Coordinates of C-alpha atoms in Angstrom, one line a residue:
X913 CA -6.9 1.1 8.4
X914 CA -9.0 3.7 9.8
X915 CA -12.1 5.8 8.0
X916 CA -10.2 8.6 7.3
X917 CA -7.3 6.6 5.4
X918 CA -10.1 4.9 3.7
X919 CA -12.3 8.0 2.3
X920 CA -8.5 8.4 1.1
X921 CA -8.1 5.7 -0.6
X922 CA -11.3 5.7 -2.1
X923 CA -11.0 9.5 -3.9
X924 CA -7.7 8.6 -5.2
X925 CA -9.0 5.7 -6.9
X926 CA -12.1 7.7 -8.6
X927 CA -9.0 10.1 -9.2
X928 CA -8.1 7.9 -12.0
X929 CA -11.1 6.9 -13.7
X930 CA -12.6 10.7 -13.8
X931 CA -13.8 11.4 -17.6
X932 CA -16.4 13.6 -17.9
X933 CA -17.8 16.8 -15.5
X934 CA -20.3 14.5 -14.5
X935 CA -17.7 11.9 -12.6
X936 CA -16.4 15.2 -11.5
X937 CA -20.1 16.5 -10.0
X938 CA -20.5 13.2 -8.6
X939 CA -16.8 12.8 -6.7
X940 CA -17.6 16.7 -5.2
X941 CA -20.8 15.3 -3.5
X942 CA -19.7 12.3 -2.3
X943 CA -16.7 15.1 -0.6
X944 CA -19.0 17.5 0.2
X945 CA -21.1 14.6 2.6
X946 CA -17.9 13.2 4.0
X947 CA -16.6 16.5 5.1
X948 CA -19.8 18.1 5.7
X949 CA -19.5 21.2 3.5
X950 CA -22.6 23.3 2.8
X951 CA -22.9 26.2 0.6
X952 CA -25.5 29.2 1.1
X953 CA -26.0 29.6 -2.9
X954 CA -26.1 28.0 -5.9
X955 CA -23.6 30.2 -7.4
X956 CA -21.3 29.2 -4.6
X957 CA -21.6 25.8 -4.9
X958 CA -20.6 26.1 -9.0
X959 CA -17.4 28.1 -7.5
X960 CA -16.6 25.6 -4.7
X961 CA -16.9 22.9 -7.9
X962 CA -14.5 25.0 -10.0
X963 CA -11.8 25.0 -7.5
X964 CA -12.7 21.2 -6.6
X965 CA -12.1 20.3 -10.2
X966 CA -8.9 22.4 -10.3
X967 CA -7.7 20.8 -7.2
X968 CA -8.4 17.3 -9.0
X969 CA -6.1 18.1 -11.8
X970 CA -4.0 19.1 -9.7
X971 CA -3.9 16.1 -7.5
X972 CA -4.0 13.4 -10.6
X973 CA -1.2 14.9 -12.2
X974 CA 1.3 14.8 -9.2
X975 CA 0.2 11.4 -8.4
X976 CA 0.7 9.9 -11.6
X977 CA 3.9 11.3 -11.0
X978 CA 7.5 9.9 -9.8
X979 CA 7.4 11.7 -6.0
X980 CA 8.4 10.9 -2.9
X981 CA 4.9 11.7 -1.5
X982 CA 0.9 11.7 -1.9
X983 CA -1.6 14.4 -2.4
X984 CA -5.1 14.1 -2.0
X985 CA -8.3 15.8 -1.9
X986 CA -8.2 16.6 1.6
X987 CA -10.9 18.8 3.7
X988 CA -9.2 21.9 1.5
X989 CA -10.3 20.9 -1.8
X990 CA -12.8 22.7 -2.5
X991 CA -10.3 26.2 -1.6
X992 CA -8.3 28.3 -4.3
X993 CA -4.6 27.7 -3.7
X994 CA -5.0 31.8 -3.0
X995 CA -7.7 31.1 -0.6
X996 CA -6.0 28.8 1.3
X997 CA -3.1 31.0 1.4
X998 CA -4.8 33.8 2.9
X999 CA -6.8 31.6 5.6
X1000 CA -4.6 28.7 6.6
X1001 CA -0.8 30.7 6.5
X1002 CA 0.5 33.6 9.3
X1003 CA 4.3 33.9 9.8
X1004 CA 5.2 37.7 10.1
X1005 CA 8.7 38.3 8.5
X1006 CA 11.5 37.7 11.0
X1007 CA 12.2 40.5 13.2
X1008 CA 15.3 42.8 13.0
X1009 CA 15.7 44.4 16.3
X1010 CA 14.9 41.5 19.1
X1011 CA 18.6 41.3 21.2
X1012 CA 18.5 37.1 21.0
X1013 CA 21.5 34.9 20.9
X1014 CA 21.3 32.0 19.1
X1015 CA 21.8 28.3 20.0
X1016 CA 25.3 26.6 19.7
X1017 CA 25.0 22.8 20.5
X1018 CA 27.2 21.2 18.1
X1019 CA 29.2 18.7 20.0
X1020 CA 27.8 19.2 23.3
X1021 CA 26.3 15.4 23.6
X1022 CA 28.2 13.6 20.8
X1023 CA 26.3 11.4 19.2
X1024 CA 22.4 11.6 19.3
X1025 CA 20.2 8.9 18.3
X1026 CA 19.5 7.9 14.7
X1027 CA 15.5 8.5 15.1
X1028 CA 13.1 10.5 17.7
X1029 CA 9.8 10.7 18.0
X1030 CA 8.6 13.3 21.0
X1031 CA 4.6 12.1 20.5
X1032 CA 6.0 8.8 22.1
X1033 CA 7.4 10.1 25.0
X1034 CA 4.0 11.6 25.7
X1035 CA 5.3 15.5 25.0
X1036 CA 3.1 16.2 22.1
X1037 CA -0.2 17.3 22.2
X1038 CA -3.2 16.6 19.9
X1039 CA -2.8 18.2 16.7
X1040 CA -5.1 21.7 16.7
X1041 CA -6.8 23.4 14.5
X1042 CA -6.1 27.2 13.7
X1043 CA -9.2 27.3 11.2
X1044 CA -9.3 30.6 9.1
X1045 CA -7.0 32.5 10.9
X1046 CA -3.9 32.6 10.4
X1047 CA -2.5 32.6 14.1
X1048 CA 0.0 29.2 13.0
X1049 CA 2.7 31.3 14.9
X1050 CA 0.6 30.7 18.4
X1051 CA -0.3 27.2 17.6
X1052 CA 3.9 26.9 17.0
X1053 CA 4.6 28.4 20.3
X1054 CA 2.3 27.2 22.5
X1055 CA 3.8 23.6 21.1
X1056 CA 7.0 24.0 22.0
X1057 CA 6.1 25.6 25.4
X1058 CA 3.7 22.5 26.3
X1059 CA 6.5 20.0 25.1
X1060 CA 9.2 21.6 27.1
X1061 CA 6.6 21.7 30.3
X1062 CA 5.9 18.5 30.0
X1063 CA 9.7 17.4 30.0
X1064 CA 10.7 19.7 32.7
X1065 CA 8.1 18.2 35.2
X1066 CA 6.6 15.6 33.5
X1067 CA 3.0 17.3 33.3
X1068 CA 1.3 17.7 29.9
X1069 CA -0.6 20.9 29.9
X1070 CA -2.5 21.9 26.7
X1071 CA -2.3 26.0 26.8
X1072 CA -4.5 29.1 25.3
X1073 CA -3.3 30.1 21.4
X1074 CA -6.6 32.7 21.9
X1075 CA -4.4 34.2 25.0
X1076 CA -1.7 35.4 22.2
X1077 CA -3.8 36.0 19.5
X1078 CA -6.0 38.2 21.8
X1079 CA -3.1 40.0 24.1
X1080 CA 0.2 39.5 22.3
X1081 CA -0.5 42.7 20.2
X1082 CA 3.0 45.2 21.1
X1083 CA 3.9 43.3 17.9
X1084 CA 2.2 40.1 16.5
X1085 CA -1.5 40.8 14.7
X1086 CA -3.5 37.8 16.1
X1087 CA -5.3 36.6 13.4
X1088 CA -3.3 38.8 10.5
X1089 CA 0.1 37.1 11.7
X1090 CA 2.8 36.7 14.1
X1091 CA 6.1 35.7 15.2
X1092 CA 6.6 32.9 18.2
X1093 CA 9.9 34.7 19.2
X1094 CA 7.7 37.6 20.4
X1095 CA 4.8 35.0 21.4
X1096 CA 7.4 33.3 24.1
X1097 CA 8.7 37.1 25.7
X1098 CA 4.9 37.7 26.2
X1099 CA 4.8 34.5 27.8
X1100 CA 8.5 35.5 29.8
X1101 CA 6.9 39.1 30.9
X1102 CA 3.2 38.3 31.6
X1103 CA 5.2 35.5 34.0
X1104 CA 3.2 32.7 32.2
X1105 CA 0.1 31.5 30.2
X1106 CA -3.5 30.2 31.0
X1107 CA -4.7 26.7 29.8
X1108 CA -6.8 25.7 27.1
X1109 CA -9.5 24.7 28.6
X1110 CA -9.7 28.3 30.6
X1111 CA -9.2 30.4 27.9
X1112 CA -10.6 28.4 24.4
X1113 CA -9.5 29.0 21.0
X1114 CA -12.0 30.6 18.8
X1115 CA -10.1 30.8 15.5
X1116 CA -10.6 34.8 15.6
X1117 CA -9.6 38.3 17.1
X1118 CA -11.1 39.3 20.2
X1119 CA -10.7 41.2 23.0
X1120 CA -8.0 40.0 25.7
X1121 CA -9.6 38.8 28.8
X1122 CA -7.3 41.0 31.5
X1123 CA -8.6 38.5 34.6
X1124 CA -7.1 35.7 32.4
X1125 CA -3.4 37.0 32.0
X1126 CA -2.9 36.1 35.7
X1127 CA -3.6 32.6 35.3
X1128 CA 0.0 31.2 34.8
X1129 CA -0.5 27.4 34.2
X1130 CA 3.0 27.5 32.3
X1131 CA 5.6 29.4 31.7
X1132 CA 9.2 29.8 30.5
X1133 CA 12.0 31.6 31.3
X1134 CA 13.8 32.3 28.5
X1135 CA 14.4 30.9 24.8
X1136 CA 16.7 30.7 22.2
X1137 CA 17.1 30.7 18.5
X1138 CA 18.7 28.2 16.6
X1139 CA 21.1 29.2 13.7
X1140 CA 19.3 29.8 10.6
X1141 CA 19.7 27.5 7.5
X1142 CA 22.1 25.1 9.9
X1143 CA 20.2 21.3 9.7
X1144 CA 22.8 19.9 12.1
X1145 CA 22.5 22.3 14.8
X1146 CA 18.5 21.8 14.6
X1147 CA 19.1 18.3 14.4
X1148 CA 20.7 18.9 18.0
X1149 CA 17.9 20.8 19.2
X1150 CA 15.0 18.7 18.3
X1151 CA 17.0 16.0 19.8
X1152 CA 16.1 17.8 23.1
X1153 CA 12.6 18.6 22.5
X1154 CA 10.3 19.8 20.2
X1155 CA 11.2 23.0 18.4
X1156 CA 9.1 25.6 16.9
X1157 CA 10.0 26.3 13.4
X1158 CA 9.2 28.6 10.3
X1159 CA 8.5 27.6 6.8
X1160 CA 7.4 28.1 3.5
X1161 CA 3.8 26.4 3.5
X1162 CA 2.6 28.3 0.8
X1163 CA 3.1 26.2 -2.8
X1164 CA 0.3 24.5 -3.8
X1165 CA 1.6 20.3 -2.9
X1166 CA 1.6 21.4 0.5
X1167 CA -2.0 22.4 0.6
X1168 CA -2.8 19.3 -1.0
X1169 CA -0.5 16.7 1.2
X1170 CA -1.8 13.6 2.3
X1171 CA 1.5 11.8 2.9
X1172 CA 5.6 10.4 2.3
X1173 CA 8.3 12.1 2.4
X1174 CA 8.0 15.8 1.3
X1175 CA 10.1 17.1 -0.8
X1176 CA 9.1 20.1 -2.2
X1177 CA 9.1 22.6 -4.1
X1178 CA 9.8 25.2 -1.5
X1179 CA 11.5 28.4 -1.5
X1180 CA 13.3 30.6 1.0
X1181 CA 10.0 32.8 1.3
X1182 CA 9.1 31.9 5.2
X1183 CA 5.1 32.4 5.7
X1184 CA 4.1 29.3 8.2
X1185 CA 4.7 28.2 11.3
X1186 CA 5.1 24.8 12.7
X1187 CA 6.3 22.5 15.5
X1188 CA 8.9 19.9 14.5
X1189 CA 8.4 17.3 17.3
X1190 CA 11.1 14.8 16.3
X1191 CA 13.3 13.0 13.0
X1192 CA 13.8 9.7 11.2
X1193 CA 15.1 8.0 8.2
X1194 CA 13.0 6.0 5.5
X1195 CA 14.4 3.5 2.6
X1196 CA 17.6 5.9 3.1
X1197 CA 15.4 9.6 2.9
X1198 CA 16.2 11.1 6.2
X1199 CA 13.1 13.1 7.4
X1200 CA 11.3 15.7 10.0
X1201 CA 8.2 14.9 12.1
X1202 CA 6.1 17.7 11.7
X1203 CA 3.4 19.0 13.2
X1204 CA 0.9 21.2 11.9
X1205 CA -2.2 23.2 12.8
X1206 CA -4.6 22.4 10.2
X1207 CA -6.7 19.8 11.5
X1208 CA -6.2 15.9 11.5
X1209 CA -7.8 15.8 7.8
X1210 CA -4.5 17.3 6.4
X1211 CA -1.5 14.9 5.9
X1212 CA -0.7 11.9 8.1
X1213 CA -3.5 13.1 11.1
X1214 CA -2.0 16.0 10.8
X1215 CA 1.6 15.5 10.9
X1216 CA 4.0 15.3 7.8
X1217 CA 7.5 13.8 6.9
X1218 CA 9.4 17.1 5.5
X1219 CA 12.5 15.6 4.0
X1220 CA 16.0 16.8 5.7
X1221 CA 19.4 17.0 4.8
X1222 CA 18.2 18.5 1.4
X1223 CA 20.3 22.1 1.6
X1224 CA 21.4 24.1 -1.4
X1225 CA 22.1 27.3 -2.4
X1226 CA 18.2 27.5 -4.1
X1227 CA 16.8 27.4 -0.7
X1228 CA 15.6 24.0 -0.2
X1229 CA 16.1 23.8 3.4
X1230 CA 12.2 23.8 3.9
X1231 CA 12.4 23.0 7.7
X1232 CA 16.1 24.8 8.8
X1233 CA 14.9 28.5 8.0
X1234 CA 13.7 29.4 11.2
X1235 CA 13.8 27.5 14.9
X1236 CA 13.3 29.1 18.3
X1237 CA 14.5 27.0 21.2
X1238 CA 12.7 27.2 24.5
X1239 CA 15.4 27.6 27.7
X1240 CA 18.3 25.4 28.7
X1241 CA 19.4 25.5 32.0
X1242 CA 23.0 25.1 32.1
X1243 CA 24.5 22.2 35.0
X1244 CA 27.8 21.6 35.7
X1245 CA 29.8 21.9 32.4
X1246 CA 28.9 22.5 29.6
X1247 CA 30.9 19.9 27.9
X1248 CA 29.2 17.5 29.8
X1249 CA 25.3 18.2 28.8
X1250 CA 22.7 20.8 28.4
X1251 CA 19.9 20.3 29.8
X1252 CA 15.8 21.7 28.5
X1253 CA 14.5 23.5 31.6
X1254 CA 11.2 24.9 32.1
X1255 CA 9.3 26.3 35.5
X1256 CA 5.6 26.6 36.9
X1257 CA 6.2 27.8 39.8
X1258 CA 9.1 28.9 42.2
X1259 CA 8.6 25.3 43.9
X1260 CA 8.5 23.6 41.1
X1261 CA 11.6 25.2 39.8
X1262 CA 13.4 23.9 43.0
X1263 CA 11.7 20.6 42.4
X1264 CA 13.8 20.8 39.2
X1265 CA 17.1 22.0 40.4
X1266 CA 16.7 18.8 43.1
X1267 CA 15.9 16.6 39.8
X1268 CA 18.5 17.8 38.0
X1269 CA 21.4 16.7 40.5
X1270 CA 19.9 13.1 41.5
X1271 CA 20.2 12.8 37.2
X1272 CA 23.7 14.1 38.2
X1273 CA 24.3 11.4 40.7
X1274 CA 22.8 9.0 39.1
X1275 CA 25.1 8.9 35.6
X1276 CA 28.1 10.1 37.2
X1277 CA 28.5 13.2 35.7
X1278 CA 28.1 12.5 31.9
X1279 CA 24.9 10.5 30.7
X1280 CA 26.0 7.6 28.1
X1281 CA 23.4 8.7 25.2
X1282 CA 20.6 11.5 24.3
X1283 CA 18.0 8.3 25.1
X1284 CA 19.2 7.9 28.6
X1285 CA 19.2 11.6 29.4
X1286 CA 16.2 12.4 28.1
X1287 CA 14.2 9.0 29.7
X1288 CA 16.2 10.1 33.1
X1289 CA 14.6 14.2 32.6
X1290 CA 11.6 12.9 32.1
X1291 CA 11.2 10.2 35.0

């Protein structure tokens, strides 16, 4: 067990035994040291405590609860649930006039396996941290575009969310909110994106470095969106890689998540923006691997279990709202497979096209499972 799961452990035991203001007092030090939180006033201080003690309520109620999952007094404890709302969430409402088809891949492979986890195949990045700005759209983006890059020619490139926060402005806001279906056509028509390291993320607005939009470390060529609301088409898609997804992240348990199964509440109201990097199935609760941009301090080192296969007419589809899929290359027929596609360069594009028919040769025609296709893509 490491520190973190620890500290943890520790605040939800004091959880229980809190009695007066002064356990209270005493627990917001103690989270104050372990997280490092200053205040410039002592007025600010009392109002961080406020919202601490609120949060504590909060907390010891749901756990002493019957549910599915844990809460904790994570690094945003010490936050109004309407300050964290305002700092941490960023999904723009989903656009009406962008000419994108969506993704039909029902049936296309047959079965797919039971479980997948992309951060074991070494397509995941480490989890980010947007800080108080609420640019979750280009953290979601630039997910699915490293994941995709990293299957198409087996290179892991960790790329600039300050690029589209500081020059994606025809329509997303930067800091104020966005949409990843206009992050990845920036990415199509600037002909790629810089890295990371090149162009650093500063968790606010500023101006876009021109000299910088020439540096094409990655890029796409085109995406798609899967249906909305439609679990078993997504199901498909994340079977193929990582896909960028919208979500309500704004009720108060998700602010608070340490870690299970998430269940809710959620509604149909779509303000976040995440990166679904693969699925599984625990004591019969089928789940989503989910990646977030808050920091490893929030949920499972920054990942949660979002429960799936949870539909109904109230909305509670938390993680089927909204996907965006990142190209497939069509080969051959498209009974036989679909297969994720992604370029660097015009050589390495070739490189791929070669790739692609020695996977061809290889199975025959028809690859046996999702596992062996994928492990043959990636090799």
């Amino acid at each position: 067990m490491n520190f973190l799961y620890t500290f943890v452990a520790t605040l939800l035991l004091s959880l229980l035994s809190l009695s007066s203001s002064s356990d209270i007092s005493q627990l917001f030090e103690t989270w104050c040291k372990e997280h490092g939180k200053t205040y410039t006033s002592q007025e600010e201080k009392s109002y961080r405590l406020k919202a601490f003690e609120d949060n504590c309520d909060f907390v010891k109620k749901h756990n002493e609860g019957n549910s599915s999952y844990t809460l904790s007094l994570n690094a945003f404890a010490d936050l109004t649930h309407q300050e964290f709302k305002s700092s941490r969430l960023g999904l723009s409402a989903a656009p009406l006039n962008l000419d994108q088809r969506n993704l039909e891949v029902t049936g296309v492979f047959g079965d797919i396996p039971a479980s997948i986890d992309w951060r074991k195949k070494g397509a995941v990045t480490n989890v980010k941290d947007q800080g108080s700005c609420g640019a979750c759209w280009s953290f979601s983006a630039t997910g699915a575009i490293e994941a995709i890059n990293k299957i198409a020619t087996g290179s892991l490139v960790s790329i600039s969310e300050q690029e589209l926060v500081d020059c994606d402005r025809s329509f997303n806001s930067g800091c104020e909110g966005g949409l990843m279906d206009y992050a990845f056509k920036f990415v199509i028509n600037n002909h790629g994106i810089d890295t990371e390291e090149d162009y650093p993320y500063r968790a606010q607005d500023g101006t876009c470095k021109k000299e910088k939009l020439k540096r094409h470390a990655v890029t796409i060529d085109k995406y798609v969106d899967v249906p909305p609301n439609n679990e078993k088409q997504l199901l498909q898609a994340v079977a193929a890689q990582p896909v960028s997804v919208g979500i309500c992240g704004s009720e108060r348990a998700f602010q608070m998540y340490s870690k299970g199964i998430f269940t809710g509440p959620c509604s149909t109201s779509l303000d976040h923006a995440v990166l679904i990097v693969g699925y599984g199935s625990e004591n019969g609760v089928d789940y989503w691997i989910v990646k977030n941009s808050w920091g490893t301090s929030w949920g499972m080192s920054g990942y949660m279990h979002m429960q799936r296969n949870s539909g109904n007419s109230q909305g509670e589809r938390p993680a089927a709202a909204q996907a965006n899929f990142l190209e497939y290359a069509f080969h051959g027929s498209a009974a036989d497979w679909i297969l994720p596609f992604a370029v660097k360069t015009d050589s390495t594009r070739a490189g791929n096209a070669t790739r692609m028919e020695a996977i061809e040769g290889k199975t025959s025609g028809k690859l046996s499972s999702w596992d062996s296709l994928i492990e043959a893509w990636i090799r």
